[in-house]
PDB file of N, CA and C in Angstrom:
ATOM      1  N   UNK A   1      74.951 214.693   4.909  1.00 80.00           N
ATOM      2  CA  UNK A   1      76.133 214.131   4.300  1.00 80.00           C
ATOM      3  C   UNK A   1      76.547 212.824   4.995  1.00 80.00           C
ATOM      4  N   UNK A   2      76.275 212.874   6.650  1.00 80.00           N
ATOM      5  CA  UNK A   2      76.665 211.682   7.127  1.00 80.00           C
ATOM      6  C   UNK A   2      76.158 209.990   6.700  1.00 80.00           C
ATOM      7  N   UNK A   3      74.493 210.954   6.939  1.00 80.00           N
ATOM      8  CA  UNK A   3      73.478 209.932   6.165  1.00 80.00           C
ATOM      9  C   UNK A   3      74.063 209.311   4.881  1.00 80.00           C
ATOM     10  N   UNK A   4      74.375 209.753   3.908  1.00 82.00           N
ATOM     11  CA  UNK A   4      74.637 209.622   2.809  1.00 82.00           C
ATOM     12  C   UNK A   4      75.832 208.539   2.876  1.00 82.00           C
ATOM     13  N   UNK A   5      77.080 208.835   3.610  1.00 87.00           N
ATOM     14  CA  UNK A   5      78.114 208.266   3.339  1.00 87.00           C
ATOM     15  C   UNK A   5      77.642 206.824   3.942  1.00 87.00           C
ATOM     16  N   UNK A   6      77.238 206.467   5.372  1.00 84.00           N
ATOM     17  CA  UNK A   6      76.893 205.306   6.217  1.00 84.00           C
ATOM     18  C   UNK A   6      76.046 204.795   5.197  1.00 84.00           C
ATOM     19  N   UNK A   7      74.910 205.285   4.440  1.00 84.00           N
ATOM     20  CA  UNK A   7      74.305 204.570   3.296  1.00 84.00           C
ATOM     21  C   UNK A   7      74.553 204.140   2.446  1.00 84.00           C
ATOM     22  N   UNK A   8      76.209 204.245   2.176  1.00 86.00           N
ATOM     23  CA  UNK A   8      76.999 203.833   0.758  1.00 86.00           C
ATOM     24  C   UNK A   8      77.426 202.912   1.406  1.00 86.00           C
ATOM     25  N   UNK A   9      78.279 202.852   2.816  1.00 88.00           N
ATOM     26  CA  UNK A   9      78.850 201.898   3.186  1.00 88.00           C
ATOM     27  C   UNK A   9      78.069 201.079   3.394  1.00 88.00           C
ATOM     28  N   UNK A  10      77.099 201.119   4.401  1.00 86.00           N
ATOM     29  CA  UNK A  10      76.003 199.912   4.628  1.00 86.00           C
ATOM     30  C   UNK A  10      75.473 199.209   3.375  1.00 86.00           C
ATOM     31  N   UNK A  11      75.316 200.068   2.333  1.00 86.00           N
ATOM     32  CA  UNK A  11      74.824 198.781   1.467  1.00 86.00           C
ATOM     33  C   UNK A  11      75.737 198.461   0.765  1.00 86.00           C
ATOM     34  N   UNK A  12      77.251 198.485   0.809  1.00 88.00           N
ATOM     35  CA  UNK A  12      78.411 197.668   0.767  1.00 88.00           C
ATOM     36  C   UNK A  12      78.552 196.687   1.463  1.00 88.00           C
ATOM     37  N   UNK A  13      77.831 196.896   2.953  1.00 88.00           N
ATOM     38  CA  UNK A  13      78.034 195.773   3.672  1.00 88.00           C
ATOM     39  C   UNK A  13      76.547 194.610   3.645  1.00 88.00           C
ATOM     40  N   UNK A  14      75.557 195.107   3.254  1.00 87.00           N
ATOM     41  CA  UNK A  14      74.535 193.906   2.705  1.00 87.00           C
ATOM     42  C   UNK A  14      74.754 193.662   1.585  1.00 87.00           C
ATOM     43  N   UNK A  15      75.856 193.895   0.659  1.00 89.00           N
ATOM     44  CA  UNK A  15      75.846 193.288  -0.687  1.00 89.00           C
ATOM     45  C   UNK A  15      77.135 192.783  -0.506  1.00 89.00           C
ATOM     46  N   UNK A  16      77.824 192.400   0.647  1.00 89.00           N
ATOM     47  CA  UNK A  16      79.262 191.675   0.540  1.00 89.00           C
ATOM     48  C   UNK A  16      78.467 190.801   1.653  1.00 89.00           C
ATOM     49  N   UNK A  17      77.428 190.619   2.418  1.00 87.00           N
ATOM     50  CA  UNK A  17      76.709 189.599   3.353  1.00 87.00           C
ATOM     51  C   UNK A  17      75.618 188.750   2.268  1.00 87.00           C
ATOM     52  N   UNK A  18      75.422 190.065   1.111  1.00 87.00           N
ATOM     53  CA  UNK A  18      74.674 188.868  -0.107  1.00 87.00           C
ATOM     54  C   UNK A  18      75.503 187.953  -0.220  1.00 87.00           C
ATOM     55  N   UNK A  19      76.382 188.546  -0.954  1.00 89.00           N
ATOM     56  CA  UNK A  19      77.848 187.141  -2.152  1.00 89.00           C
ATOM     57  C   UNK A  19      78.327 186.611  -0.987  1.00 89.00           C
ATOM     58  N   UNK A  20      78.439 186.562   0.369  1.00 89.00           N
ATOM     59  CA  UNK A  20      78.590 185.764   1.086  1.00 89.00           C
ATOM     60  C   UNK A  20      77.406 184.699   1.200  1.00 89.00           C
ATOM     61  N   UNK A  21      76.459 184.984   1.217  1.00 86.00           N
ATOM     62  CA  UNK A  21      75.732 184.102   1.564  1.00 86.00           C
ATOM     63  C   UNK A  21      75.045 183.234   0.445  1.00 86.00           C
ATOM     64  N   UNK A  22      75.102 183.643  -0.792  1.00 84.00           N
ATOM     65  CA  UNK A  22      75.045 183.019  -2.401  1.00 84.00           C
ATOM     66  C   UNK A  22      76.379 182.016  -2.835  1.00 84.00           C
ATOM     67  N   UNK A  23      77.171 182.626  -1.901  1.00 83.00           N
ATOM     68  CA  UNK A  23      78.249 181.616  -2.138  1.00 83.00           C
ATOM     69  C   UNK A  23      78.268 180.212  -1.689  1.00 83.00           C
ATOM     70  N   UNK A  24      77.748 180.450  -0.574  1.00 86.00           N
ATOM     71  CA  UNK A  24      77.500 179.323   0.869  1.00 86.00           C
ATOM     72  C   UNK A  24      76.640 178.927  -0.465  1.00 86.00           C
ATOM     73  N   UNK A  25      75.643 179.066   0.206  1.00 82.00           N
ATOM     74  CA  UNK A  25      74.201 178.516  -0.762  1.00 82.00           C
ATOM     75  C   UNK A  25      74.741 177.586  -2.098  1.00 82.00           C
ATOM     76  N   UNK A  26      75.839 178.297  -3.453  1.00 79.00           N
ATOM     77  CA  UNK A  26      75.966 177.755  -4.342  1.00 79.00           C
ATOM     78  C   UNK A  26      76.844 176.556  -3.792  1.00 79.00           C
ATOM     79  N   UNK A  27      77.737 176.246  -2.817  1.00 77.00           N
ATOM     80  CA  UNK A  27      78.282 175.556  -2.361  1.00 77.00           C
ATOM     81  C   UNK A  27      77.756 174.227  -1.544  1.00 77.00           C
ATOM     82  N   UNK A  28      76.723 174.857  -1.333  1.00 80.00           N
ATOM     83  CA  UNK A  28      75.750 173.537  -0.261  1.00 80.00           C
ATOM     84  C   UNK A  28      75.075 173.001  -1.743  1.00 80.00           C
ATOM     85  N   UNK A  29      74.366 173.652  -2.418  1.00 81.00           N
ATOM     86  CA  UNK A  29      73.318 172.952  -3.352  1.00 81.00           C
ATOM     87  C   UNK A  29      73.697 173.155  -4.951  1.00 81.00           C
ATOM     88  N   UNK A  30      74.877 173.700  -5.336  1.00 76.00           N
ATOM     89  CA  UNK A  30      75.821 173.534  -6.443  1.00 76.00           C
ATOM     90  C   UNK A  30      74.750 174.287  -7.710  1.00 76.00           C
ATOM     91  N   UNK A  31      73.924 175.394  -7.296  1.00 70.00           N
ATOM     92  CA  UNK A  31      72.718 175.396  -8.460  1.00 70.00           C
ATOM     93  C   UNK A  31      73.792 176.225  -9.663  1.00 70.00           C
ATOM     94  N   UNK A  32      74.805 176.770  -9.297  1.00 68.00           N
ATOM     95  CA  UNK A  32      75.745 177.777 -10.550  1.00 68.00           C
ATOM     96  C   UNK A  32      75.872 176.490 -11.721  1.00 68.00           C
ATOM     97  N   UNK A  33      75.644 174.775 -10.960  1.00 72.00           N
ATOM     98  CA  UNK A  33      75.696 174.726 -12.893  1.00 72.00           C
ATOM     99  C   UNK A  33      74.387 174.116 -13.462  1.00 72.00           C
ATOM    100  N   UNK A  34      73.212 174.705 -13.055  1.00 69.00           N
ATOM    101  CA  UNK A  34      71.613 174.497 -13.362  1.00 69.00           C
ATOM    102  C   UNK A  34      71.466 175.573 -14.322  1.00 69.00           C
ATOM    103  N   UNK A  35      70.699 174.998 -14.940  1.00 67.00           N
ATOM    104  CA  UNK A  35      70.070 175.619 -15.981  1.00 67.00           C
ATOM    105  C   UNK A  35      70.761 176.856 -17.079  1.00 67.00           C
ATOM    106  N   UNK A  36      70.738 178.058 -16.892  1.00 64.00           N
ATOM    107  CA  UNK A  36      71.826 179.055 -17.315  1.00 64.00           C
ATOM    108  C   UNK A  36      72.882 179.672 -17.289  1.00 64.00           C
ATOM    109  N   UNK A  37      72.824 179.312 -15.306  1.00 72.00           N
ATOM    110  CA  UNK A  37      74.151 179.830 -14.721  1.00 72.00           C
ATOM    111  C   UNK A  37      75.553 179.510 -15.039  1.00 72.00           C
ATOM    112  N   UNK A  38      75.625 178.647 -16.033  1.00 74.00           N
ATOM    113  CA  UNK A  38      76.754 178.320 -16.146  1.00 74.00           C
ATOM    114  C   UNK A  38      77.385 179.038 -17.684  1.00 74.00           C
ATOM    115  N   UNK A  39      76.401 179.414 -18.462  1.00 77.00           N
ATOM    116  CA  UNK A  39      76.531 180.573 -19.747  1.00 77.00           C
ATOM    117  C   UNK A  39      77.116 181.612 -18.865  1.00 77.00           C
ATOM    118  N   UNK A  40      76.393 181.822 -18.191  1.00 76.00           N
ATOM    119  CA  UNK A  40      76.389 183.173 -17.269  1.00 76.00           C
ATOM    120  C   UNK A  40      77.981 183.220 -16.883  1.00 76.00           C
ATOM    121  N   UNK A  41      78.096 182.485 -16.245  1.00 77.00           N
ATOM    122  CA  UNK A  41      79.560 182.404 -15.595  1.00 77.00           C
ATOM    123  C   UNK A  41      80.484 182.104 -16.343  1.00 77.00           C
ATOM    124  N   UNK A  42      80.549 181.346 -17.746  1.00 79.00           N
ATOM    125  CA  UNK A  42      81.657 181.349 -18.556  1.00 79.00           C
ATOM    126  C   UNK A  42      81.783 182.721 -19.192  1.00 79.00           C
ATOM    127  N   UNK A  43      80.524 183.815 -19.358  1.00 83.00           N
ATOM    128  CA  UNK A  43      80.734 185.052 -20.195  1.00 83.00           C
ATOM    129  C   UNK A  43      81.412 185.703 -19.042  1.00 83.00           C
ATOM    130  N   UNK A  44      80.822 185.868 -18.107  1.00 81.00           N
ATOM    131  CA  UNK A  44      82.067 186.640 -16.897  1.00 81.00           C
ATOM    132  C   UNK A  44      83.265 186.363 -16.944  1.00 81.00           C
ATOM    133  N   UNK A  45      83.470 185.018 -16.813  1.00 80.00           N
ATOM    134  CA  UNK A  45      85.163 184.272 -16.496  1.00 80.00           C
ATOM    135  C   UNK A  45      85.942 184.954 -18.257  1.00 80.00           C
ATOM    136  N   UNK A  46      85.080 184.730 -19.083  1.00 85.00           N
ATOM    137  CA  UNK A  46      85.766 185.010 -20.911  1.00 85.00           C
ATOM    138  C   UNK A  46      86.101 186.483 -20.438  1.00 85.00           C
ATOM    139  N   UNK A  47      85.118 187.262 -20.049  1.00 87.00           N
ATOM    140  CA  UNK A  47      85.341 189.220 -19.645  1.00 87.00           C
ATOM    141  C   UNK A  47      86.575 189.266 -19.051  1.00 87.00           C
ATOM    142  N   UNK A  48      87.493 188.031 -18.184  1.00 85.00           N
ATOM    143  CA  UNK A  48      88.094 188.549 -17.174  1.00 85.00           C
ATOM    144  C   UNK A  48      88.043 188.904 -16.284  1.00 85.00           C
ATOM    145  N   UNK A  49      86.983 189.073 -15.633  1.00 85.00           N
ATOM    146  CA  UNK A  49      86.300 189.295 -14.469  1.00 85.00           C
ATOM    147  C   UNK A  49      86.192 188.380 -13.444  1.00 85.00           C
ATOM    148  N   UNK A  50      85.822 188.561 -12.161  1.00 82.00           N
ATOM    149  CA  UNK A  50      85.272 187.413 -11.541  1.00 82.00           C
ATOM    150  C   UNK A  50      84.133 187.702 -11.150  1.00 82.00           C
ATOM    151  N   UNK A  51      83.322 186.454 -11.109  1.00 81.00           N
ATOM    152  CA  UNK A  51      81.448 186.262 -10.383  1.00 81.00           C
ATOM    153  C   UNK A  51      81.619 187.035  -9.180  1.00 81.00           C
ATOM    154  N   UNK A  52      82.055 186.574  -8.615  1.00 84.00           N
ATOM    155  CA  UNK A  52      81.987 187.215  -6.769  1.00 84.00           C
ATOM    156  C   UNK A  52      82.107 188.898  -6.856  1.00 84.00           C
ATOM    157  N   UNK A  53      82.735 189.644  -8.138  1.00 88.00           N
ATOM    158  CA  UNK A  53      82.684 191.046  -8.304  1.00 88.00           C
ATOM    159  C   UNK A  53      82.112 191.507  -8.837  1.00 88.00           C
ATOM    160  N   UNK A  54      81.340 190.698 -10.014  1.00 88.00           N
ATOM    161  CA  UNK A  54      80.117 191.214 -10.570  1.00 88.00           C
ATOM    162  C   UNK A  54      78.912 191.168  -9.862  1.00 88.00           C
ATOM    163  N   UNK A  55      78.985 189.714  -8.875  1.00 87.00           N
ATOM    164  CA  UNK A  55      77.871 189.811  -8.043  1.00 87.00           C
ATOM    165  C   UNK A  55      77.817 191.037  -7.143  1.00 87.00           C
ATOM    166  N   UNK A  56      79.181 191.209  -6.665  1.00 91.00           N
ATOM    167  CA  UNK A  56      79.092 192.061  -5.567  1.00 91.00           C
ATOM    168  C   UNK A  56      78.702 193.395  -6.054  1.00 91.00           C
ATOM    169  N   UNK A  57      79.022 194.023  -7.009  1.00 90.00           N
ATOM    170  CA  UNK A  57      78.855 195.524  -7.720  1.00 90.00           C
ATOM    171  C   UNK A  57      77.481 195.570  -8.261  1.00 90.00           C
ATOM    172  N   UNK A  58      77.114 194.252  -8.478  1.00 90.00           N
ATOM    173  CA  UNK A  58      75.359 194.683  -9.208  1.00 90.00           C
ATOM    174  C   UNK A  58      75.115 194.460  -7.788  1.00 90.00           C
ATOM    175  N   UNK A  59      75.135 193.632  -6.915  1.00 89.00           N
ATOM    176  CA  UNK A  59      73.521 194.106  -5.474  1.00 89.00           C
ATOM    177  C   UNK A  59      74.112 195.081  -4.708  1.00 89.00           C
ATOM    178  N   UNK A  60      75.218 195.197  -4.779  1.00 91.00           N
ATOM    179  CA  UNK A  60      75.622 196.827  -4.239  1.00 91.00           C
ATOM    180  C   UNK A  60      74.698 198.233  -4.943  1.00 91.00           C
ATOM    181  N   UNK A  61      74.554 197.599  -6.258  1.00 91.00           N
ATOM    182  CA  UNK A  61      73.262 199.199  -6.945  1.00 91.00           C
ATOM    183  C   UNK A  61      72.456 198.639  -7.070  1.00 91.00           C
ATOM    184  N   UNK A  62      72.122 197.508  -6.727  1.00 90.00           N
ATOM    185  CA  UNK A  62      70.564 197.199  -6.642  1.00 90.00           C
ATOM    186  C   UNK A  62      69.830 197.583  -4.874  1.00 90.00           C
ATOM    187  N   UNK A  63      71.385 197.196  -4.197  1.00 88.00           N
ATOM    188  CA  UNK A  63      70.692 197.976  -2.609  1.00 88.00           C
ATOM    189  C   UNK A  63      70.380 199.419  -2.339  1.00 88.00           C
ATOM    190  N   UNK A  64      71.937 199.979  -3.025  1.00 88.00           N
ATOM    191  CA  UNK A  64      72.071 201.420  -2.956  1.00 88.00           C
ATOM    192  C   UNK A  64      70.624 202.089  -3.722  1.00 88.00           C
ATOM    193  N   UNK A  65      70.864 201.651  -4.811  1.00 88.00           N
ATOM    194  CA  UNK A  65      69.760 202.769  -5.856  1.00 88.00           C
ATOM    195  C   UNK A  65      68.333 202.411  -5.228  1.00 88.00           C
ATOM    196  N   UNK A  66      68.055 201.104  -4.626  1.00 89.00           N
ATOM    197  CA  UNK A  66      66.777 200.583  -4.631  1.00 89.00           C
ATOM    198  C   UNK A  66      65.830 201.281  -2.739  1.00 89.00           C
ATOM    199  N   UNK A  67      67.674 201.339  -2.397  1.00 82.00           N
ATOM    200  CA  UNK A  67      67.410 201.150  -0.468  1.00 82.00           C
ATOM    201  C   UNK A  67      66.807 200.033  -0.242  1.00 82.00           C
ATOM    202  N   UNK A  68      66.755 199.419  -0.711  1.00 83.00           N
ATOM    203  CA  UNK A  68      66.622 197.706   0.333  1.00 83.00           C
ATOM    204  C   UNK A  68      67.255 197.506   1.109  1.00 83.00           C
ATOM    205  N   UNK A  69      68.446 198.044   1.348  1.00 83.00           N
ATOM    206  CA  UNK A  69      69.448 198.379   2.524  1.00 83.00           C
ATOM    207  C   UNK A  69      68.495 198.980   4.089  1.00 83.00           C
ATOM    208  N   UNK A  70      68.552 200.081   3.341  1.00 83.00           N
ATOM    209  CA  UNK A  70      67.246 200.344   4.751  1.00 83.00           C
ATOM    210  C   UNK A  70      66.641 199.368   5.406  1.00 83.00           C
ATOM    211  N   UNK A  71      65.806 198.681   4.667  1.00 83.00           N
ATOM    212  CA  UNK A  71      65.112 197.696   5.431  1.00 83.00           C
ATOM    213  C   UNK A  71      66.063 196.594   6.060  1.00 83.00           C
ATOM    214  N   UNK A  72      66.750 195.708   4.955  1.00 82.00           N
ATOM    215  CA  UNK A  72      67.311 194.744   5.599  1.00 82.00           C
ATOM    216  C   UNK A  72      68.192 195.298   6.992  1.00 82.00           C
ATOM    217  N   UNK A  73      68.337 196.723   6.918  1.00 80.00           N
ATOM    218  CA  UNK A  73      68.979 197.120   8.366  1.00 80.00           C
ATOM    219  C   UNK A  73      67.792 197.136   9.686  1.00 80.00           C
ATOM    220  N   UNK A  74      67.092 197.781   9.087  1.00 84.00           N
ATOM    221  CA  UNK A  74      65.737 197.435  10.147  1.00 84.00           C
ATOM    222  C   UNK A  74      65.153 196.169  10.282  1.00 84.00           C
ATOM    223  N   UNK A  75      65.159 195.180   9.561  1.00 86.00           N
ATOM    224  CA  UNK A  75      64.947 193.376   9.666  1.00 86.00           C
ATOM    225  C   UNK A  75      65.774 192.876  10.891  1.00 86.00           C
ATOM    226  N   UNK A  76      67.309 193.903  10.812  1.00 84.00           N
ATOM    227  CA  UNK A  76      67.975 192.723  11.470  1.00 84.00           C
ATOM    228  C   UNK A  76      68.080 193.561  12.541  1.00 84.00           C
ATOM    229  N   UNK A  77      67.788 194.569  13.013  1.00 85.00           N
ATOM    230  CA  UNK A  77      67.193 195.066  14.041  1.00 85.00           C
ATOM    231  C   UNK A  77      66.448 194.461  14.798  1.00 85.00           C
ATOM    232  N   UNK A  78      65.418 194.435  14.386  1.00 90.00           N
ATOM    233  CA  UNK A  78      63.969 193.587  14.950  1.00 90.00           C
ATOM    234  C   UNK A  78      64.468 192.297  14.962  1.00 90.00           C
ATOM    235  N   UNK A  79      65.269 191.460  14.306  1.00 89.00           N
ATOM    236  CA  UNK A  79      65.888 189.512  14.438  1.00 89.00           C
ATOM    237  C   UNK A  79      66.162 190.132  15.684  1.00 89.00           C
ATOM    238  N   UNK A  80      67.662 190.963  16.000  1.00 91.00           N
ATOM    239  CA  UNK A  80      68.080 191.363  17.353  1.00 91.00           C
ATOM    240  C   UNK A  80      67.860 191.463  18.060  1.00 91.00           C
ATOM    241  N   UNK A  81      66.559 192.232  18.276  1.00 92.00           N
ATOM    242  CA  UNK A  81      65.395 192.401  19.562  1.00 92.00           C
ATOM    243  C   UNK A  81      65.030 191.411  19.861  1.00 92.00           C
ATOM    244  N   UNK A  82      64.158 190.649  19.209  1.00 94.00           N
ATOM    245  CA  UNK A  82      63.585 189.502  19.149  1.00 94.00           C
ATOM    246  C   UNK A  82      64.325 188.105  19.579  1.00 94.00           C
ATOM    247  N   UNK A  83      65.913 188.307  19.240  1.00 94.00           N
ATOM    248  CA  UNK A  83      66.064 186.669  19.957  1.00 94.00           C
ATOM    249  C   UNK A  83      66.771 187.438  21.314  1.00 94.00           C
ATOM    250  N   UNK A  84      67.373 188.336  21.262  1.00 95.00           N
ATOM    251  CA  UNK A  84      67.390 189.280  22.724  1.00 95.00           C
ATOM    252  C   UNK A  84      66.320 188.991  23.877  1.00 95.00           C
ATOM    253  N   UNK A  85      65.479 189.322  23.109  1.00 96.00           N
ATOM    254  CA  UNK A  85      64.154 188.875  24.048  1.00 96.00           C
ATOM    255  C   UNK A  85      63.663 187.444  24.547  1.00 96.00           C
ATOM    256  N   UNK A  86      64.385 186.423  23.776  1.00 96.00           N
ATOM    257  CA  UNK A  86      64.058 185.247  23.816  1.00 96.00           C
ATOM    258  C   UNK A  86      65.010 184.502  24.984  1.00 96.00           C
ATOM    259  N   UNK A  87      66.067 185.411  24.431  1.00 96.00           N
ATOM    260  CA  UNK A  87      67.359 184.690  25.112  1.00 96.00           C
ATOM    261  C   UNK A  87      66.813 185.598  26.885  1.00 96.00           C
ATOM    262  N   UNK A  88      66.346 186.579  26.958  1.00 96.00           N
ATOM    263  CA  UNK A  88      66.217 186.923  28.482  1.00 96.00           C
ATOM    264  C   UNK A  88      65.432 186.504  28.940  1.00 96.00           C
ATOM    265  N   UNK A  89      64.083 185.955  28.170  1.00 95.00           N
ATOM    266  CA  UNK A  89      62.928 185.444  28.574  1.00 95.00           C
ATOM    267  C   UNK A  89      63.364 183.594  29.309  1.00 95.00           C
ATOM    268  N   UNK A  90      63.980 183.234  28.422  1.00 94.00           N
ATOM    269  CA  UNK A  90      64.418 181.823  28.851  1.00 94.00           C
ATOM    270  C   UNK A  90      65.356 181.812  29.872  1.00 94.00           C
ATOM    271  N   UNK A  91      66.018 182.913  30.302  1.00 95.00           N
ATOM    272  CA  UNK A  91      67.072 183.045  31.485  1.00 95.00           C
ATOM    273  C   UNK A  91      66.102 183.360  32.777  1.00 95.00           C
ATOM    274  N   UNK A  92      64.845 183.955  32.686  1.00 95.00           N
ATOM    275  CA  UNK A  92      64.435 184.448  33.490  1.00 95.00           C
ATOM    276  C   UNK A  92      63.402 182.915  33.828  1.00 95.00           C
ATOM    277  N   UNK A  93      62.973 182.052  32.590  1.00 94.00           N
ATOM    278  CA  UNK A  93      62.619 181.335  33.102  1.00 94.00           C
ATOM    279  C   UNK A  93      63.492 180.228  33.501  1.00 94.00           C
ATOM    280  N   UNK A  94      64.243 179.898  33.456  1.00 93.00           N
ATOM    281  CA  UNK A  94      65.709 179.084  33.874  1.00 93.00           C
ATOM    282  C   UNK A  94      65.227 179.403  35.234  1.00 93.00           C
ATOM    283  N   UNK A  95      65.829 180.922  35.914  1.00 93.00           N
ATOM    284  CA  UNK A  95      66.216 181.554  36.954  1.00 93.00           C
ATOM    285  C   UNK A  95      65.040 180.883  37.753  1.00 93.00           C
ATOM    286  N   UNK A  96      63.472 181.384  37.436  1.00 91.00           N
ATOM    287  CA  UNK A  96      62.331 180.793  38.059  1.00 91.00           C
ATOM    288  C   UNK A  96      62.710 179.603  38.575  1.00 91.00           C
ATOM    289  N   UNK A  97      62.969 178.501  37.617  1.00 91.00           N
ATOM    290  CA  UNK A  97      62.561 177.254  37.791  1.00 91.00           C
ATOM    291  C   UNK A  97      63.376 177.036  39.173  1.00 91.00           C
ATOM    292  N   UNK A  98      64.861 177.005  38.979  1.00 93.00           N
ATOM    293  CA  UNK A  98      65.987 177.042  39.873  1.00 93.00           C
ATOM    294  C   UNK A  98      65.389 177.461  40.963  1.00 93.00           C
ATOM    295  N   UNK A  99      64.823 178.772  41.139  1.00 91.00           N
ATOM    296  CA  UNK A  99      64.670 179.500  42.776  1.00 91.00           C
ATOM    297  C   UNK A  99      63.519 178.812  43.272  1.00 91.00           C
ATOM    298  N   UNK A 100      62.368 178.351  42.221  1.00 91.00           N
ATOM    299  CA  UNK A 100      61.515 177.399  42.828  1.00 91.00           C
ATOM    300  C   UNK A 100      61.879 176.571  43.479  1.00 91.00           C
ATOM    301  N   UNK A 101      62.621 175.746  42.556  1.00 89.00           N
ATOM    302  CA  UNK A 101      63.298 174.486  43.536  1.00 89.00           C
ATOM    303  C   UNK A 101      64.265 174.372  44.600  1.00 89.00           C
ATOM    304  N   UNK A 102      64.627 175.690  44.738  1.00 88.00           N
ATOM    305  CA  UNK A 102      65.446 175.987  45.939  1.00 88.00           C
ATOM    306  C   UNK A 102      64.635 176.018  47.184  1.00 88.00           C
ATOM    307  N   UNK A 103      63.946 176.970  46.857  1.00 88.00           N
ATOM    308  CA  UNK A 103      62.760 177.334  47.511  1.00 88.00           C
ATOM    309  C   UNK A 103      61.590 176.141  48.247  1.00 88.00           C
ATOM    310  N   UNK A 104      61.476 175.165  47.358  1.00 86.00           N
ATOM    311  CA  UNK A 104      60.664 173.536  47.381  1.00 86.00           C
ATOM    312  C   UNK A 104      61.684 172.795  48.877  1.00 86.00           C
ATOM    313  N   UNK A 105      63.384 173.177  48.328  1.00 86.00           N
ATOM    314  CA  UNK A 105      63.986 172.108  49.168  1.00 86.00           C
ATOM    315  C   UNK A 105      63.887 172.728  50.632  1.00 86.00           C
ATOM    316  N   UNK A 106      63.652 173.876  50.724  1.00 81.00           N
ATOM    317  CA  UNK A 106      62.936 174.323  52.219  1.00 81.00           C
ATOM    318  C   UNK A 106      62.274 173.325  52.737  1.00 81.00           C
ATOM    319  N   UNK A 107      60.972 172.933  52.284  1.00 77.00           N
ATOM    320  CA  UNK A 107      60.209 172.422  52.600  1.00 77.00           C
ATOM    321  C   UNK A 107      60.176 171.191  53.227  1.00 77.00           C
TER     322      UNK A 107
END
């Protein structure tokens, strides 16, 4: 049951980090008035509705029903590890360089 509920929420929360990030996107490169999107968005706006809630409720059941959620939780897992690792690796070589040269001014 726990499973279940954290799986509803989580892919609430990659489908409100989608329309966040489609938003950005339509905002940097303006594509909502290319080609169809803009039919698209006057039949929403005529419904009464807004884009940002239709977006958000369809990749909310496209994560949920699909679990693409799963993964994108395990993606950003592994991003995590990975610049984790980067960021200690470069401290440790920082640290090197420094104690070398501490070490040099002995000399």
């Amino acid at each position: 049951m726990k499973e279940k509920i954290f799986s509803f929420i989580w892919a609430g929360i990659c489908a409100l980090l989608s329309v966040w990030l489609l938003v950005y996107l339509d905002a940097k490169i303006n594509f909502s008035e290319d080609y169809f999107f803009p039919v698209i968005v006057d039949t929403i706006h005529g419904w009464g509705w807004s884009v940002r809630r239709v977006l958000f409720f369809s990749l909310f059941l496209v994560y949920w029903l699909t679990g693409l959620h799963k993964l994108f939780g395990n993606w950003m897992l592994t991003i995590i590890g990975l610049v984790a690792f980067l960021i200690i690796a470069a401290l440790v070589i920082i640290g090197g360089c420094w104690f070398i040269g501490w070490l040099a001014s002995f000399l």
